[in-house]
PDB file of N, CA, C and O in Angstrom:
ATOM      1  N   UNK A   1       0.777   3.263  11.518  1.00 78.00           N
ATOM      2  CA  UNK A   1       1.174   4.636  11.347  1.00 78.00           C
ATOM      3  C   UNK A   1       2.599   4.775  10.846  1.00 78.00           C
ATOM      4  O   UNK A   1       3.013   5.874  10.523  1.00 78.00           O
ATOM      5  N   UNK A   2       3.361   3.713  10.841  1.00 78.00           N
ATOM      6  CA  UNK A   2       4.745   3.796  10.376  1.00 78.00           C
ATOM      7  C   UNK A   2       5.684   4.390  11.395  1.00 78.00           C
ATOM      8  O   UNK A   2       6.790   4.810  11.045  1.00 78.00           O
ATOM      9  N   UNK A   3       5.271   4.433  12.667  1.00 80.00           N
ATOM     10  CA  UNK A   3       6.108   5.072  13.677  1.00 80.00           C
ATOM     11  C   UNK A   3       6.781   4.071  14.619  1.00 80.00           C
ATOM     12  O   UNK A   3       7.293   4.434  15.657  1.00 80.00           O
ATOM     13  N   UNK A   4       6.823   2.814  14.230  1.00 80.00           N
ATOM     14  CA  UNK A   4       7.487   1.796  15.034  1.00 80.00           C
ATOM     15  C   UNK A   4       8.977   1.756  14.754  1.00 80.00           C
ATOM     16  O   UNK A   4       9.509   2.583  14.013  1.00 80.00           O
ATOM     17  N   UNK A   5       9.673   0.785  15.341  1.00 84.00           N
ATOM     18  CA  UNK A   5      11.128   0.712  15.180  1.00 84.00           C
ATOM     19  C   UNK A   5      11.570   0.542  13.728  1.00 84.00           C
ATOM     20  O   UNK A   5      12.562   1.140  13.306  1.00 84.00           O
ATOM     21  N   UNK A   6      10.865  -0.245  12.977  1.00 84.00           N
ATOM     22  CA  UNK A   6      11.246  -0.425  11.579  1.00 84.00           C
ATOM     23  C   UNK A   6      11.011   0.864  10.803  1.00 84.00           C
ATOM     24  O   UNK A   6      11.813   1.245   9.952  1.00 84.00           O
ATOM     25  N   UNK A   7       9.916   1.561  11.112  1.00 84.00           N
ATOM     26  CA  UNK A   7       9.639   2.842  10.468  1.00 84.00           C
ATOM     27  C   UNK A   7      10.727   3.858  10.749  1.00 84.00           C
ATOM     28  O   UNK A   7      11.145   4.600   9.857  1.00 84.00           O
ATOM     29  N   UNK A   8      11.206   3.878  11.976  1.00 84.00           N
ATOM     30  CA  UNK A   8      12.280   4.802  12.339  1.00 84.00           C
ATOM     31  C   UNK A   8      13.553   4.473  11.558  1.00 84.00           C
ATOM     32  O   UNK A   8      14.255   5.376  11.088  1.00 84.00           O
ATOM     33  N   UNK A   9      13.842   3.187  11.413  1.00 85.00           N
ATOM     34  CA  UNK A   9      15.041   2.786  10.664  1.00 85.00           C
ATOM     35  C   UNK A   9      14.907   3.172   9.190  1.00 85.00           C
ATOM     36  O   UNK A   9      15.863   3.658   8.585  1.00 85.00           O
ATOM     37  N   UNK A  10      13.724   2.974   8.620  1.00 83.00           N
ATOM     38  CA  UNK A  10      13.507   3.368   7.225  1.00 83.00           C
ATOM     39  C   UNK A  10      13.633   4.879   7.055  1.00 83.00           C
ATOM     40  O   UNK A  10      14.240   5.356   6.100  1.00 83.00           O
ATOM     41  N   UNK A  11      13.051   5.629   7.986  1.00 83.00           N
ATOM     42  CA  UNK A  11      13.125   7.090   7.916  1.00 83.00           C
ATOM     43  C   UNK A  11      14.570   7.570   8.002  1.00 83.00           C
ATOM     44  O   UNK A  11      14.961   8.494   7.300  1.00 83.00           O
ATOM     45  N   UNK A  12      15.358   6.918   8.849  1.00 85.00           N
ATOM     46  CA  UNK A  12      16.767   7.289   8.994  1.00 85.00           C
ATOM     47  C   UNK A  12      17.539   7.060   7.697  1.00 85.00           C
ATOM     48  O   UNK A  12      18.530   7.737   7.437  1.00 85.00           O
ATOM     49  N   UNK A  13      17.063   6.125   6.863  1.00 84.00           N
ATOM     50  CA  UNK A  13      17.710   5.848   5.588  1.00 84.00           C
ATOM     51  C   UNK A  13      17.137   6.698   4.464  1.00 84.00           C
ATOM     52  O   UNK A  13      17.501   6.539   3.303  1.00 84.00           O
ATOM     53  N   UNK A  14      16.196   7.580   4.796  1.00 83.00           N
ATOM     54  CA  UNK A  14      15.631   8.479   3.794  1.00 83.00           C
ATOM     55  C   UNK A  14      14.386   7.970   3.103  1.00 83.00           C
ATOM     56  O   UNK A  14      13.919   8.567   2.139  1.00 83.00           O
ATOM     57  N   UNK A  15      13.831   6.863   3.571  1.00 78.00           N
ATOM     58  CA  UNK A  15      12.617   6.300   2.979  1.00 78.00           C
ATOM     59  C   UNK A  15      11.585   6.081   4.077  1.00 78.00           C
ATOM     60  O   UNK A  15      11.389   4.964   4.554  1.00 78.00           O
ATOM     61  N   UNK A  16      10.932   7.141   4.527  1.00 80.00           N
ATOM     62  CA  UNK A  16       9.958   6.951   5.603  1.00 80.00           C
ATOM     63  C   UNK A  16       8.782   6.091   5.135  1.00 80.00           C
ATOM     64  O   UNK A  16       8.380   6.161   3.973  1.00 80.00           O
ATOM     65  N   UNK A  17       8.254   5.253   6.017  1.00 80.00           N
ATOM     66  CA  UNK A  17       7.139   4.398   5.639  1.00 80.00           C
ATOM     67  C   UNK A  17       5.852   5.201   5.508  1.00 80.00           C
ATOM     68  O   UNK A  17       5.729   6.300   6.055  1.00 80.00           O
ATOM     69  N   UNK A  18       4.909   4.655   4.777  1.00 73.00           N
ATOM     70  CA  UNK A  18       3.614   5.302   4.602  1.00 73.00           C
ATOM     71  C   UNK A  18       2.790   5.153   5.878  1.00 73.00           C
ATOM     72  O   UNK A  18       2.801   4.105   6.511  1.00 73.00           O
ATOM     73  N   UNK A  19       2.081   6.210   6.240  1.00 78.00           N
ATOM     74  CA  UNK A  19       1.151   6.203   7.365  1.00 78.00           C
ATOM     75  C   UNK A  19      -0.236   5.926   6.812  1.00 78.00           C
ATOM     76  O   UNK A  19      -0.913   6.815   6.308  1.00 78.00           O
ATOM     77  N   UNK A  20      -0.680   4.666   6.885  1.00 73.00           N
ATOM     78  CA  UNK A  20      -1.964   4.287   6.296  1.00 73.00           C
ATOM     79  C   UNK A  20      -3.147   4.896   7.034  1.00 73.00           C
ATOM     80  O   UNK A  20      -4.255   4.929   6.505  1.00 73.00           O
ATOM     81  N   UNK A  21      -2.939   5.409   8.252  1.00 78.00           N
ATOM     82  CA  UNK A  21      -4.055   6.030   8.967  1.00 78.00           C
ATOM     83  C   UNK A  21      -4.456   7.357   8.332  1.00 78.00           C
ATOM     84  O   UNK A  21      -5.542   7.857   8.591  1.00 78.00           O
ATOM     85  N   UNK A  22      -3.587   7.920   7.495  1.00 78.00           N
ATOM     86  CA  UNK A  22      -3.906   9.193   6.848  1.00 78.00           C
ATOM     87  C   UNK A  22      -4.761   9.001   5.599  1.00 78.00           C
ATOM     88  O   UNK A  22      -5.354   9.944   5.102  1.00 78.00           O
ATOM     89  N   UNK A  23      -4.797   7.789   5.070  1.00 75.00           N
ATOM     90  CA  UNK A  23      -5.606   7.518   3.885  1.00 75.00           C
ATOM     91  C   UNK A  23      -5.110   8.209   2.629  1.00 75.00           C
ATOM     92  O   UNK A  23      -5.883   8.477   1.717  1.00 75.00           O
ATOM     93  N   UNK A  24      -3.814   8.507   2.574  1.00 79.00           N
ATOM     94  CA  UNK A  24      -3.229   9.175   1.411  1.00 79.00           C
ATOM     95  C   UNK A  24      -2.422   8.152   0.603  1.00 79.00           C
ATOM     96  O   UNK A  24      -1.514   7.518   1.131  1.00 79.00           O
ATOM     97  N   UNK A  25      -2.773   8.007  -0.644  1.00 87.00           N
ATOM     98  CA  UNK A  25      -2.091   7.065  -1.523  1.00 87.00           C
ATOM     99  C   UNK A  25      -1.688   7.792  -2.798  1.00 87.00           C
ATOM    100  O   UNK A  25      -2.401   8.675  -3.256  1.00 87.00           O
ATOM    101  N   UNK A  26      -0.568   7.421  -3.353  1.00 89.00           N
ATOM    102  CA  UNK A  26      -0.037   8.173  -4.489  1.00 89.00           C
ATOM    103  C   UNK A  26      -0.094   7.433  -5.825  1.00 89.00           C
ATOM    104  O   UNK A  26       0.076   8.055  -6.866  1.00 89.00           O
ATOM    105  N   UNK A  27      -0.321   6.145  -5.795  1.00 94.00           N
ATOM    106  CA  UNK A  27      -0.268   5.373  -7.039  1.00 94.00           C
ATOM    107  C   UNK A  27      -1.664   5.158  -7.625  1.00 94.00           C
ATOM    108  O   UNK A  27      -2.613   4.886  -6.910  1.00 94.00           O
ATOM    109  N   UNK A  28      -1.733   5.277  -8.930  1.00 96.00           N
ATOM    110  CA  UNK A  28      -2.963   5.022  -9.684  1.00 96.00           C
ATOM    111  C   UNK A  28      -2.691   3.807 -10.575  1.00 96.00           C
ATOM    112  O   UNK A  28      -2.528   3.927 -11.782  1.00 96.00           O
ATOM    113  N   UNK A  29      -2.632   2.641  -9.956  1.00 96.00           N
ATOM    114  CA  UNK A  29      -2.230   1.415 -10.656  1.00 96.00           C
ATOM    115  C   UNK A  29      -3.163   1.055 -11.800  1.00 96.00           C
ATOM    116  O   UNK A  29      -2.726   0.533 -12.821  1.00 96.00           O
ATOM    117  N   UNK A  30      -4.455   1.338 -11.643  1.00 96.00           N
ATOM    118  CA  UNK A  30      -5.396   0.974 -12.717  1.00 96.00           C
ATOM    119  C   UNK A  30      -5.628   2.115 -13.704  1.00 96.00           C
ATOM    120  O   UNK A  30      -6.437   1.991 -14.614  1.00 96.00           O
ATOM    121  N   UNK A  31      -4.913   3.220 -13.513  1.00 96.00           N
ATOM    122  CA  UNK A  31      -4.930   4.367 -14.430  1.00 96.00           C
ATOM    123  C   UNK A  31      -6.340   4.894 -14.723  1.00 96.00           C
ATOM    124  O   UNK A  31      -6.671   5.231 -15.848  1.00 96.00           O
ATOM    125  N   UNK A  32      -7.148   4.996 -13.643  1.00 96.00           N
ATOM    126  CA  UNK A  32      -8.498   5.543 -13.809  1.00 96.00           C
ATOM    127  C   UNK A  32      -8.580   7.010 -13.396  1.00 96.00           C
ATOM    128  O   UNK A  32      -9.658   7.580 -13.335  1.00 96.00           O
ATOM    129  N   UNK A  33      -7.429   7.610 -13.097  1.00 96.00           N
ATOM    130  CA  UNK A  33      -7.397   9.013 -12.709  1.00 96.00           C
ATOM    131  C   UNK A  33      -7.600   9.245 -11.224  1.00 96.00           C
ATOM    132  O   UNK A  33      -7.581  10.378 -10.767  1.00 96.00           O
ATOM    133  N   UNK A  34      -7.776   8.182 -10.441  1.00 95.00           N
ATOM    134  CA  UNK A  34      -7.960   8.284  -8.987  1.00 95.00           C
ATOM    135  C   UNK A  34      -6.898   7.449  -8.300  1.00 95.00           C
ATOM    136  O   UNK A  34      -6.709   6.288  -8.643  1.00 95.00           O
ATOM    137  N   UNK A  35      -6.233   8.039  -7.321  1.00 94.00           N
ATOM    138  CA  UNK A  35      -5.223   7.295  -6.572  1.00 94.00           C
ATOM    139  C   UNK A  35      -5.847   6.656  -5.342  1.00 94.00           C
ATOM    140  O   UNK A  35      -6.796   7.181  -4.769  1.00 94.00           O
ATOM    141  N   UNK A  36      -5.302   5.514  -4.964  1.00 91.00           N
ATOM    142  CA  UNK A  36      -5.698   4.892  -3.711  1.00 91.00           C
ATOM    143  C   UNK A  36      -7.036   4.182  -3.705  1.00 91.00           C
ATOM    144  O   UNK A  36      -7.584   3.937  -2.644  1.00 91.00           O
ATOM    145  N   UNK A  37      -7.561   3.822  -4.863  1.00 95.00           N
ATOM    146  CA  UNK A  37      -8.792   3.042  -4.881  1.00 95.00           C
ATOM    147  C   UNK A  37      -8.478   1.621  -4.416  1.00 95.00           C
ATOM    148  O   UNK A  37      -7.318   1.210  -4.356  1.00 95.00           O
ATOM    149  N   UNK A  38      -9.522   0.857  -4.121  1.00 96.00           N
ATOM    150  CA  UNK A  38      -9.307  -0.534  -3.732  1.00 96.00           C
ATOM    151  C   UNK A  38      -8.551  -1.284  -4.828  1.00 96.00           C
ATOM    152  O   UNK A  38      -7.673  -2.101  -4.539  1.00 96.00           O
ATOM    153  N   UNK A  39      -8.888  -1.003  -6.075  1.00 97.00           N
ATOM    154  CA  UNK A  39      -8.205  -1.666  -7.195  1.00 97.00           C
ATOM    155  C   UNK A  39      -6.723  -1.294  -7.222  1.00 97.00           C
ATOM    156  O   UNK A  39      -5.870  -2.153  -7.508  1.00 97.00           O
ATOM    157  N   UNK A  40      -6.401  -0.041  -6.911  1.00 97.00           N
ATOM    158  CA  UNK A  40      -5.002   0.386  -6.864  1.00 97.00           C
ATOM    159  C   UNK A  40      -4.255  -0.357  -5.756  1.00 97.00           C
ATOM    160  O   UNK A  40      -3.160  -0.875  -5.975  1.00 97.00           O
ATOM    161  N   UNK A  41      -4.839  -0.388  -4.570  1.00 96.00           N
ATOM    162  CA  UNK A  41      -4.188  -1.068  -3.453  1.00 96.00           C
ATOM    163  C   UNK A  41      -3.995  -2.545  -3.754  1.00 96.00           C
ATOM    164  O   UNK A  41      -2.931  -3.112  -3.496  1.00 96.00           O
ATOM    165  N   UNK A  42      -5.015  -3.173  -4.312  1.00 98.00           N
ATOM    166  CA  UNK A  42      -4.941  -4.589  -4.663  1.00 98.00           C
ATOM    167  C   UNK A  42      -3.789  -4.836  -5.630  1.00 98.00           C
ATOM    168  O   UNK A  42      -2.965  -5.733  -5.427  1.00 98.00           O
ATOM    169  N   UNK A  43      -3.703  -4.030  -6.668  1.00 98.00           N
ATOM    170  CA  UNK A  43      -2.658  -4.206  -7.684  1.00 98.00           C
ATOM    171  C   UNK A  43      -1.271  -3.992  -7.106  1.00 98.00           C
ATOM    172  O   UNK A  43      -0.336  -4.745  -7.416  1.00 98.00           O
ATOM    173  N   UNK A  44      -1.117  -2.987  -6.265  1.00 97.00           N
ATOM    174  CA  UNK A  44       0.196  -2.695  -5.682  1.00 97.00           C
ATOM    175  C   UNK A  44       0.620  -3.823  -4.745  1.00 97.00           C
ATOM    176  O   UNK A  44       1.778  -4.240  -4.752  1.00 97.00           O
ATOM    177  N   UNK A  45      -0.301  -4.339  -3.946  1.00 97.00           N
ATOM    178  CA  UNK A  45       0.043  -5.460  -3.071  1.00 97.00           C
ATOM    179  C   UNK A  45       0.396  -6.689  -3.912  1.00 97.00           C
ATOM    180  O   UNK A  45       1.391  -7.360  -3.661  1.00 97.00           O
ATOM    181  N   UNK A  46      -0.403  -6.960  -4.911  1.00 98.00           N
ATOM    182  CA  UNK A  46      -0.194  -8.163  -5.729  1.00 98.00           C
ATOM    183  C   UNK A  46       1.078  -8.083  -6.571  1.00 98.00           C
ATOM    184  O   UNK A  46       1.844  -9.049  -6.638  1.00 98.00           O
ATOM    185  N   UNK A  47       1.324  -6.938  -7.202  1.00 98.00           N
ATOM    186  CA  UNK A  47       2.402  -6.819  -8.183  1.00 98.00           C
ATOM    187  C   UNK A  47       3.615  -6.036  -7.704  1.00 98.00           C
ATOM    188  O   UNK A  47       4.602  -5.944  -8.419  1.00 98.00           O
ATOM    189  N   UNK A  48       3.517  -5.428  -6.536  1.00 97.00           N
ATOM    190  CA  UNK A  48       4.600  -4.596  -6.021  1.00 97.00           C
ATOM    191  C   UNK A  48       4.480  -3.163  -6.510  1.00 97.00           C
ATOM    192  O   UNK A  48       3.957  -2.912  -7.596  1.00 97.00           O
ATOM    193  N   UNK A  49       4.947  -2.225  -5.706  1.00 95.00           N
ATOM    194  CA  UNK A  49       4.832  -0.813  -6.062  1.00 95.00           C
ATOM    195  C   UNK A  49       5.713  -0.438  -7.243  1.00 95.00           C
ATOM    196  O   UNK A  49       5.368   0.447  -8.036  1.00 95.00           O
ATOM    197  N   UNK A  50       6.843  -1.104  -7.399  1.00 95.00           N
ATOM    198  CA  UNK A  50       7.758  -0.797  -8.493  1.00 95.00           C
ATOM    199  C   UNK A  50       7.112  -0.943  -9.856  1.00 95.00           C
ATOM    200  O   UNK A  50       7.469  -0.232 -10.794  1.00 95.00           O
ATOM    201  N   UNK A  51       6.138  -1.827  -9.964  1.00 96.00           N
ATOM    202  CA  UNK A  51       5.448  -2.035 -11.242  1.00 96.00           C
ATOM    203  C   UNK A  51       4.634  -0.816 -11.660  1.00 96.00           C
ATOM    204  O   UNK A  51       4.254  -0.693 -12.825  1.00 96.00           O
ATOM    205  N   UNK A  52       4.398   0.097 -10.716  1.00 96.00           N
ATOM    206  CA  UNK A  52       3.563   1.278 -10.986  1.00 96.00           C
ATOM    207  C   UNK A  52       4.305   2.579 -10.719  1.00 96.00           C
ATOM    208  O   UNK A  52       3.699   3.620 -10.526  1.00 96.00           O
ATOM    209  N   UNK A  53       5.634   2.520 -10.690  1.00 93.00           N
ATOM    210  CA  UNK A  53       6.432   3.719 -10.486  1.00 93.00           C
ATOM    211  C   UNK A  53       6.723   4.032  -9.035  1.00 93.00           C
ATOM    212  O   UNK A  53       7.309   5.061  -8.728  1.00 93.00           O
ATOM    213  N   UNK A  54       6.325   3.165  -8.123  1.00 91.00           N
ATOM    214  CA  UNK A  54       6.592   3.355  -6.705  1.00 91.00           C
ATOM    215  C   UNK A  54       7.904   2.704  -6.298  1.00 91.00           C
ATOM    216  O   UNK A  54       8.690   2.262  -7.140  1.00 91.00           O
ATOM    217  N   UNK A  55       8.114   2.612  -5.023  1.00 88.00           N
ATOM    218  CA  UNK A  55       9.353   2.053  -4.497  1.00 88.00           C
ATOM    219  C   UNK A  55       9.464   0.560  -4.789  1.00 88.00           C
ATOM    220  O   UNK A  55       8.543  -0.210  -4.498  1.00 88.00           O
ATOM    221  N   UNK A  56      10.602   0.139  -5.303  1.00 90.00           N
ATOM    222  CA  UNK A  56      10.806  -1.288  -5.517  1.00 90.00           C
ATOM    223  C   UNK A  56      10.937  -2.065  -4.206  1.00 90.00           C
ATOM    224  O   UNK A  56      10.917  -3.287  -4.204  1.00 90.00           O
ATOM    225  N   UNK A  57      11.057  -1.353  -3.088  1.00 86.00           N
ATOM    226  CA  UNK A  57      11.123  -2.016  -1.787  1.00 86.00           C
ATOM    227  C   UNK A  57       9.781  -2.635  -1.400  1.00 86.00           C
ATOM    228  O   UNK A  57       9.744  -3.543  -0.565  1.00 86.00           O
ATOM    229  N   UNK A  58       8.682  -2.142  -1.992  1.00 89.00           N
ATOM    230  CA  UNK A  58       7.372  -2.762  -1.770  1.00 89.00           C
ATOM    231  C   UNK A  58       7.264  -3.916  -2.752  1.00 89.00           C
ATOM    232  O   UNK A  58       6.894  -3.746  -3.907  1.00 89.00           O
ATOM    233  N   UNK A  59       7.656  -5.092  -2.283  1.00 94.00           N
ATOM    234  CA  UNK A  59       7.722  -6.279  -3.129  1.00 94.00           C
ATOM    235  C   UNK A  59       6.333  -6.795  -3.486  1.00 94.00           C
ATOM    236  O   UNK A  59       5.359  -6.526  -2.780  1.00 94.00           O
ATOM    237  N   UNK A  60       6.225  -7.556  -4.559  1.00 97.00           N
ATOM    238  CA  UNK A  60       4.955  -8.185  -4.904  1.00 97.00           C
ATOM    239  C   UNK A  60       4.613  -9.311  -3.930  1.00 97.00           C
ATOM    240  O   UNK A  60       5.500 -10.014  -3.452  1.00 97.00           O
ATOM    241  N   UNK A  61       3.308  -9.463  -3.663  1.00 97.00           N
ATOM    242  CA  UNK A  61       2.823 -10.502  -2.752  1.00 97.00           C
ATOM    243  C   UNK A  61       1.758 -11.360  -3.425  1.00 97.00           C
ATOM    244  O   UNK A  61       0.817 -11.826  -2.789  1.00 97.00           O
ATOM    245  N   UNK A  62       1.901 -11.601  -4.721  1.00 97.00           N
ATOM    246  CA  UNK A  62       0.915 -12.372  -5.472  1.00 97.00           C
ATOM    247  C   UNK A  62       0.729 -13.780  -4.914  1.00 97.00           C
ATOM    248  O   UNK A  62      -0.356 -14.353  -5.017  1.00 97.00           O
ATOM    249  N   UNK A  63       1.765 -14.318  -4.297  1.00 97.00           N
ATOM    250  CA  UNK A  63       1.684 -15.672  -3.756  1.00 97.00           C
ATOM    251  C   UNK A  63       0.642 -15.815  -2.647  1.00 97.00           C
ATOM    252  O   UNK A  63       0.243 -16.917  -2.307  1.00 97.00           O
ATOM    253  N   UNK A  64       0.175 -14.698  -2.099  1.00 97.00           N
ATOM    254  CA  UNK A  64      -0.850 -14.758  -1.055  1.00 97.00           C
ATOM    255  C   UNK A  64      -2.205 -15.171  -1.611  1.00 97.00           C
ATOM    256  O   UNK A  64      -3.046 -15.671  -0.875  1.00 97.00           O
ATOM    257  N   UNK A  65      -2.424 -14.917  -2.879  1.00 97.00           N
ATOM    258  CA  UNK A  65      -3.709 -15.227  -3.494  1.00 97.00           C
ATOM    259  C   UNK A  65      -4.659 -14.040  -3.417  1.00 97.00           C
ATOM    260  O   UNK A  65      -4.536 -13.158  -2.550  1.00 97.00           O
ATOM    261  N   UNK A  66      -5.604 -14.006  -4.333  1.00 98.00           N
ATOM    262  CA  UNK A  66      -6.505 -12.861  -4.452  1.00 98.00           C
ATOM    263  C   UNK A  66      -7.371 -12.646  -3.216  1.00 98.00           C
ATOM    264  O   UNK A  66      -7.605 -11.506  -2.809  1.00 98.00           O
ATOM    265  N   UNK A  67      -7.853 -13.708  -2.588  1.00 98.00           N
ATOM    266  CA  UNK A  67      -8.717 -13.551  -1.408  1.00 98.00           C
ATOM    267  C   UNK A  67      -7.957 -12.905  -0.252  1.00 98.00           C
ATOM    268  O   UNK A  67      -8.477 -12.007   0.415  1.00 98.00           O
ATOM    269  N   UNK A  68      -6.736 -13.352  -0.011  1.00 98.00           N
ATOM    270  CA  UNK A  68      -5.934 -12.784   1.073  1.00 98.00           C
ATOM    271  C   UNK A  68      -5.574 -11.331   0.780  1.00 98.00           C
ATOM    272  O   UNK A  68      -5.567 -10.490   1.685  1.00 98.00           O
ATOM    273  N   UNK A  69      -5.284 -11.020  -0.473  1.00 98.00           N
ATOM    274  CA  UNK A  69      -4.967  -9.639  -0.832  1.00 98.00           C
ATOM    275  C   UNK A  69      -6.196  -8.758  -0.646  1.00 98.00           C
ATOM    276  O   UNK A  69      -6.103  -7.642  -0.118  1.00 98.00           O
ATOM    277  N   UNK A  70      -7.358  -9.243  -1.027  1.00 98.00           N
ATOM    278  CA  UNK A  70      -8.599  -8.482  -0.810  1.00 98.00           C
ATOM    279  C   UNK A  70      -8.817  -8.249   0.680  1.00 98.00           C
ATOM    280  O   UNK A  70      -9.248  -7.157   1.091  1.00 98.00           O
ATOM    281  N   UNK A  71      -8.492  -9.228   1.515  1.00 98.00           N
ATOM    282  CA  UNK A  71      -8.595  -9.054   2.967  1.00 98.00           C
ATOM    283  C   UNK A  71      -7.629  -7.980   3.455  1.00 98.00           C
ATOM    284  O   UNK A  71      -7.963  -7.191   4.348  1.00 98.00           O
ATOM    285  N   UNK A  72      -6.433  -7.933   2.872  1.00 96.00           N
ATOM    286  CA  UNK A  72      -5.470  -6.902   3.258  1.00 96.00           C
ATOM    287  C   UNK A  72      -5.973  -5.515   2.892  1.00 96.00           C
ATOM    288  O   UNK A  72      -5.849  -4.569   3.691  1.00 96.00           O
ATOM    289  N   UNK A  73      -6.549  -5.383   1.710  1.00 96.00           N
ATOM    290  CA  UNK A  73      -7.116  -4.093   1.299  1.00 96.00           C
ATOM    291  C   UNK A  73      -8.212  -3.682   2.268  1.00 96.00           C
ATOM    292  O   UNK A  73      -8.263  -2.531   2.722  1.00 96.00           O
ATOM    293  N   UNK A  74      -9.069  -4.613   2.624  1.00 96.00           N
ATOM    294  CA  UNK A  74     -10.146  -4.315   3.584  1.00 96.00           C
ATOM    295  C   UNK A  74      -9.570  -3.881   4.917  1.00 96.00           C
ATOM    296  O   UNK A  74     -10.064  -2.939   5.551  1.00 96.00           O
ATOM    297  N   UNK A  75      -8.496  -4.537   5.360  1.00 93.00           N
ATOM    298  CA  UNK A  75      -7.874  -4.157   6.630  1.00 93.00           C
ATOM    299  C   UNK A  75      -7.272  -2.756   6.537  1.00 93.00           C
ATOM    300  O   UNK A  75      -7.438  -1.944   7.463  1.00 93.00           O
ATOM    301  N   UNK A  76      -6.595  -2.455   5.453  1.00 89.00           N
ATOM    302  CA  UNK A  76      -6.005  -1.117   5.291  1.00 89.00           C
ATOM    303  C   UNK A  76      -7.098  -0.050   5.397  1.00 89.00           C
ATOM    304  O   UNK A  76      -6.904   0.994   6.006  1.00 89.00           O
ATOM    305  N   UNK A  77      -8.252  -0.325   4.845  1.00 89.00           N
ATOM    306  CA  UNK A  77      -9.364   0.629   4.922  1.00 89.00           C
ATOM    307  C   UNK A  77      -9.835   0.873   6.352  1.00 89.00           C
ATOM    308  O   UNK A  77     -10.355   1.935   6.656  1.00 89.00           O
ATOM    309  N   UNK A  78      -9.642  -0.088   7.243  1.00 89.00           N
ATOM    310  CA  UNK A  78     -10.058   0.109   8.644  1.00 89.00           C
ATOM    311  C   UNK A  78      -9.106   1.000   9.409  1.00 89.00           C
ATOM    312  O   UNK A  78      -9.427   1.429  10.513  1.00 89.00           O
ATOM    313  N   UNK A  79      -7.939   1.279   8.856  1.00 82.00           N
ATOM    314  CA  UNK A  79      -6.926   2.050   9.578  1.00 82.00           C
ATOM    315  C   UNK A  79      -7.182   3.552   9.551  1.00 82.00           C
ATOM    316  O   UNK A  79      -6.603   4.292  10.337  1.00 82.00           O
ATOM    317  N   UNK A  80      -8.032   3.995   8.659  1.00 76.00           N
ATOM    318  CA  UNK A  80      -8.318   5.431   8.591  1.00 76.00           C
ATOM    319  C   UNK A  80      -9.174   5.851   9.773  1.00 76.00           C
ATOM    320  O   UNK A  80     -10.086   5.144  10.168  1.00 76.00           O
ATOM    321  N   UNK A  81      -8.880   7.040  10.306  1.00 67.00           N
ATOM    322  CA  UNK A  81      -9.688   7.534  11.444  1.00 67.00           C
ATOM    323  C   UNK A  81     -11.123   7.844  11.030  1.00 67.00           C
ATOM    324  O   UNK A  81     -11.458   8.011   9.914  1.00 67.00           O
TER     325      UNK A  81
END
């Protein structure tokens, strides 16, 4: 939910963390006209949000490999109520 100690510190600096339980995503990384698709989440995790106009603080995690990134996307999907 982004409400832990690190989230509070980020919010205090003017960059509140995303609450993934809300299921709201703003980037359309694959430019298909829909934000927050699995492909969008995969691309943002792999390449970083800055590559798609998002915060450069969301660093790329390509070193995890495609299978691990797909697992992360699947986990993010479980966070929605």
